[in-house]
Amino acid sequence: MVRVYFDRNAFSALSELEDGFTPADVEKIKNAVRAGSIKILGSSPLLEETAATMAYSREMYRRHMGTVLDLIDRRRLIKSGEDILNDDCYNYTVGLAESDRTMPATVSLMRKFEFSEHESYVRGVVADRQQERTKGTVQLNDVMAEARADKRWAGSVPRASLDELWDQIGVMVVAHWVDKCPPEIKKKCHKRGLKKMLLLRGFRFHVLYFISMTYTSLFGMTGDPRKVKHGDLHDAHHAICASAVNVFVTNESKTRPGHLGHALSWKPTPGFEVLSLREFLERISAGT
């Protein structure tokens, strides 16, 4: 069975039947799920981002959330990015294999996103996450402003490739997380070596996305640096969640830095690939 994680934009295209997608395409995915050839996993970030459609209309919320809940495995959700990275740290220190990265999805939680009588809960979730993303965006923009002021990155022309950034700051990004762990975990991670933690999927995808975001913040996608946006924070969580699956489905570019599809594919990861929604549909038509 192939484990799959959909980006929010892929679910949106199916919910709105955009870009030539049809009800038959949705049914094709449902049939693959029923046949057991694929399992589509959801996550709290996905549910929360989908819940934000409530700001447009209740009908849009029902349509988008209905599509998500119809397709994902409602018994298990991918853990939060924080939990995945913390698990990676613990397992690394004690020599355990990487964990499943999922957790049971309680019936009560799933129902709160499903039924209209829980509208106040949904709106509360959206407001809380909006506040968190705003705070995180401000903090990251401050960090990027300091980096742009560094003489090494001065100028509008890229002075480093993505691979050079990986070599220069990859371990630093890992260390930033590890150093927030409990003292014993922190000590053992450093002793075993932080560079080897880049082979752990959770940290690998966390660093891949951070470097892609750093690249566009330093140099931009057309030579002009750009600020970190709320969507970047959502994508940072989706990147780590993608470490739980074999296939990540997104309609974002796989060739342009700053896009989630590119972030997770510019450095290949064994047993993992990024597909567009159209490519995914072609794959399941061919028998996955």
CSV table of C-alpha atoms in Angstrom, one decimal, residues 78-283:
chain,number,residue,atom,x,y,z
A,78,ILE,CA,0.0,12.4,10.8
A,79,LYS,CA,1.6,13.8,13.9
A,80,SER,CA,2.4,17.5,14.2
A,81,GLY,CA,5.7,18.6,12.8
A,82,GLU,CA,7.0,19.3,16.4
A,83,ASP,CA,6.1,15.8,17.5
A,84,ILE,CA,7.7,14.2,14.4
A,85,LEU,CA,11.0,16.1,15.0
A,86,ASN,CA,11.0,15.3,18.8
A,87,ASP,CA,10.4,11.6,18.0
A,88,ASP,CA,13.3,11.7,15.5
A,89,CYS,CA,15.5,13.1,18.2
A,90,TYR,CA,14.5,10.5,20.8
A,91,ASN,CA,14.7,7.6,18.5
A,92,TYR,CA,18.1,8.8,17.2
A,93,THR,CA,19.6,8.9,20.7
A,94,VAL,CA,18.4,5.4,21.7
A,95,GLY,CA,19.1,3.8,18.3
A,96,LEU,CA,15.5,3.1,17.3
A,97,ALA,CA,14.3,3.1,13.8
A,98,GLU,CA,12.2,6.0,12.6
A,99,SER,CA,8.7,5.8,13.9
A,100,ASP,CA,5.4,5.5,12.0
A,101,ARG,CA,4.8,9.3,12.4
A,102,THR,CA,1.0,8.9,12.8
A,103,MET,CA,-1.3,8.9,15.8
A,104,PRO,CA,-4.9,7.8,16.4
A,105,ALA,CA,-7.5,10.2,15.2
A,106,THR,CA,-10.2,10.5,17.8
A,107,VAL,CA,-13.8,10.3,16.7
A,108,SER,CA,-14.7,13.5,18.7
A,109,LEU,CA,-12.0,15.5,16.9
A,110,MET,CA,-13.0,14.4,13.4
A,111,ARG,CA,-16.7,15.1,14.2
A,112,LYS,CA,-15.9,18.7,15.3
A,113,PHE,CA,-14.6,19.4,11.8
A,114,GLU,CA,-17.5,17.5,10.2
A,115,PHE,CA,-20.6,19.0,11.7
A,116,SER,CA,-22.0,22.5,11.4
A,117,GLU,CA,-23.0,22.6,15.1
A,118,HIS,CA,-19.3,22.9,15.9
A,119,GLU,CA,-18.8,26.1,13.9
A,120,SER,CA,-17.6,28.0,16.9
A,121,TYR,CA,-14.9,25.4,17.5
A,122,VAL,CA,-13.8,25.6,13.9
A,123,ARG,CA,-13.7,29.4,14.0
A,124,GLY,CA,-11.7,29.3,17.2
A,125,VAL,CA,-9.1,26.9,15.7
A,126,VAL,CA,-8.7,29.2,12.7
A,127,ALA,CA,-8.2,32.3,14.9
A,128,ASP,CA,-5.7,30.6,17.1
A,129,ARG,CA,-3.6,29.3,14.2
A,130,GLN,CA,-3.8,32.7,12.5
A,131,GLN,CA,-2.3,34.3,15.6
A,132,GLU,CA,0.5,31.7,15.8
A,133,ARG,CA,1.3,32.1,12.1
A,134,THR,CA,1.5,35.8,12.4
A,135,LYS,CA,3.9,35.6,15.3
A,136,GLY,CA,6.0,33.0,13.5
A,137,THR,CA,6.1,35.0,10.2
A,138,VAL,CA,7.3,38.1,12.1
A,139,GLN,CA,10.0,36.2,13.8
A,140,LEU,CA,11.3,34.5,10.6
A,141,ASN,CA,11.3,37.8,8.7
A,142,ASP,CA,13.5,39.3,11.4
A,143,VAL,CA,15.9,36.4,11.0
A,144,MET,CA,15.9,36.7,7.2
A,145,ALA,CA,16.5,40.5,7.5
A,146,GLU,CA,19.6,39.8,9.6
A,147,ALA,CA,20.8,37.2,7.1
A,148,ARG,CA,20.4,39.6,4.1
A,149,ALA,CA,22.5,42.2,6.0
A,150,ASP,CA,25.3,39.6,6.3
A,151,LYS,CA,28.1,40.5,3.8
A,152,ARG,CA,28.1,36.9,2.5
A,153,TRP,CA,24.7,37.4,1.0
A,154,ALA,CA,24.9,41.0,0.0
A,155,GLY,CA,23.6,42.0,-3.4
A,156,SER,CA,20.6,40.9,-5.5
A,157,VAL,CA,22.3,38.2,-7.5
A,158,PRO,CA,22.4,34.7,-5.9
A,159,ARG,CA,25.7,34.1,-4.3
A,160,ALA,CA,25.0,30.5,-3.2
A,161,SER,CA,23.3,27.5,-4.7
A,162,LEU,CA,20.8,25.4,-2.8
A,163,ASP,CA,23.4,22.7,-2.4
A,164,GLU,CA,25.8,25.2,-0.9
A,165,LEU,CA,23.2,26.4,1.5
A,166,TRP,CA,22.6,22.8,2.5
A,167,ASP,CA,26.3,22.3,3.2
A,168,GLN,CA,26.6,25.6,5.0
A,169,ILE,CA,23.5,25.8,7.2
A,170,GLY,CA,21.9,22.3,7.1
A,171,VAL,CA,23.5,21.1,10.4
A,172,MET,CA,22.9,24.5,11.9
A,173,VAL,CA,19.1,24.1,11.3
A,174,VAL,CA,19.2,20.7,13.0
A,175,ALA,CA,21.2,22.1,15.9
A,176,HIS,CA,18.6,24.9,16.4
A,177,TRP,CA,16.0,22.3,17.0
A,178,VAL,CA,18.1,19.8,19.0
A,179,ASP,CA,19.3,22.5,21.3
A,180,LYS,CA,15.7,23.0,22.5
A,181,CYS,CA,15.4,19.3,23.5
A,182,PRO,CA,15.8,18.1,27.1
A,183,PRO,CA,19.5,18.1,28.2
A,184,GLU,CA,20.0,14.4,28.0
A,185,ILE,CA,18.5,14.2,24.5
A,186,LYS,CA,20.5,17.2,23.3
A,187,LYS,CA,23.7,15.7,24.7
A,188,LYS,CA,23.2,12.3,23.0
A,189,CYS,CA,22.2,13.9,19.6
A,190,HIS,CA,25.4,15.9,19.6
A,191,LYS,CA,27.4,12.9,20.6
A,192,ARG,CA,26.1,10.7,17.8
A,193,GLY,CA,26.5,13.5,15.3
A,194,LEU,CA,24.0,16.1,14.0
A,195,LYS,CA,25.0,15.7,10.4
A,196,LYS,CA,23.7,12.1,10.3
A,197,MET,CA,20.3,13.5,11.5
A,198,LEU,CA,19.9,15.0,8.0
A,199,LEU,CA,19.2,11.4,6.9
A,200,LEU,CA,16.2,11.2,9.2
A,201,ARG,CA,13.2,12.1,7.0
A,202,GLY,CA,11.6,14.5,9.5
A,203,PHE,CA,14.7,16.6,9.8
A,204,ARG,CA,15.6,16.1,6.1
A,205,PHE,CA,12.3,17.6,5.0
A,206,HIS,CA,12.4,20.3,7.7
A,207,VAL,CA,15.8,21.4,6.4
A,208,LEU,CA,15.0,21.1,2.7
A,209,TYR,CA,12.0,23.4,3.1
A,210,PHE,CA,13.9,25.8,5.4
A,211,ILE,CA,16.7,26.1,2.9
A,212,SER,CA,14.2,26.7,0.0
A,213,MET,CA,12.5,29.4,2.0
A,214,THR,CA,15.9,30.9,3.0
A,215,TYR,CA,17.0,31.0,-0.6
A,216,THR,CA,13.9,32.9,-1.8
A,217,SER,CA,14.1,35.2,1.3
A,218,LEU,CA,17.8,36.0,0.5
A,219,PHE,CA,17.6,36.2,-3.3
A,220,GLY,CA,13.9,35.9,-4.3
A,221,MET,CA,12.7,33.9,-7.2
A,222,THR,CA,13.5,36.6,-9.8
A,223,GLY,CA,16.5,38.2,-8.1
A,224,ASP,CA,14.6,40.3,-5.5
A,225,PRO,CA,14.3,39.0,-1.9
A,226,ARG,CA,10.8,38.4,-0.7
A,227,LYS,CA,9.3,38.3,2.8
A,228,VAL,CA,8.1,35.2,4.6
A,229,LYS,CA,4.3,34.8,4.3
A,230,HIS,CA,1.7,33.0,6.3
A,231,GLY,CA,1.5,30.3,3.6
A,232,ASP,CA,5.2,29.6,4.1
A,233,LEU,CA,4.5,28.6,7.7
A,234,HIS,CA,1.7,26.3,6.6
A,235,ASP,CA,4.1,24.7,4.0
A,236,ALA,CA,6.8,24.3,6.6
A,237,HIS,CA,4.4,22.1,8.6
A,238,HIS,CA,3.2,20.2,5.5
A,239,ALA,CA,6.9,19.5,4.6
A,240,ILE,CA,7.5,17.7,7.8
A,241,CYS,CA,4.2,15.9,7.6
A,242,ALA,CA,5.2,14.6,4.2
A,243,SER,CA,8.0,12.6,5.9
A,244,ALA,CA,5.2,10.1,6.9
A,245,VAL,CA,4.4,9.0,3.3
A,246,ASN,CA,5.8,7.7,0.0
A,247,VAL,CA,4.1,10.2,-2.2
A,248,PHE,CA,3.3,13.9,-1.7
A,249,VAL,CA,0.7,15.4,-4.1
A,250,THR,CA,0.9,19.1,-4.8
A,251,ASN,CA,0.0,21.5,-7.6
A,252,GLU,CA,2.9,23.8,-6.7
A,253,SER,CA,6.0,23.9,-8.9
A,254,LYS,CA,8.7,21.3,-8.7
A,255,THR,CA,11.2,23.5,-10.4
A,256,ARG,CA,10.9,26.9,-8.7
A,257,PRO,CA,12.6,27.6,-5.3
A,258,GLY,CA,10.2,28.7,-2.7
A,259,HIS,CA,7.5,26.3,-3.8
A,260,LEU,CA,6.8,23.2,-1.6
A,261,GLY,CA,6.9,20.9,-4.6
A,262,HIS,CA,10.5,22.1,-5.4
A,263,ALA,CA,11.5,22.1,-1.7
A,264,LEU,CA,10.8,18.4,-1.3
A,265,SER,CA,12.2,17.3,-4.7
A,266,TRP,CA,15.4,19.3,-5.4
A,267,LYS,CA,17.4,16.8,-3.3
A,268,PRO,CA,16.1,13.2,-3.9
A,269,THR,CA,14.9,11.1,-1.0
A,270,PRO,CA,14.8,7.3,-1.4
A,271,GLY,CA,11.3,5.9,-1.3
A,272,PHE,CA,9.7,9.3,-1.7
A,273,GLU,CA,8.5,11.3,-4.6
A,274,VAL,CA,6.5,14.5,-5.4
A,275,LEU,CA,3.7,14.3,-7.9
A,276,SER,CA,1.2,16.8,-9.3
A,277,LEU,CA,-2.4,15.9,-8.9
A,278,ARG,CA,-2.6,15.1,-12.6
A,279,GLU,CA,0.5,12.9,-12.4
A,280,PHE,CA,-1.1,11.2,-9.4
A,281,LEU,CA,-4.3,10.4,-11.2
A,282,GLU,CA,-2.3,9.0,-14.1
A,283,ARG,CA,-0.4,6.8,-11.7
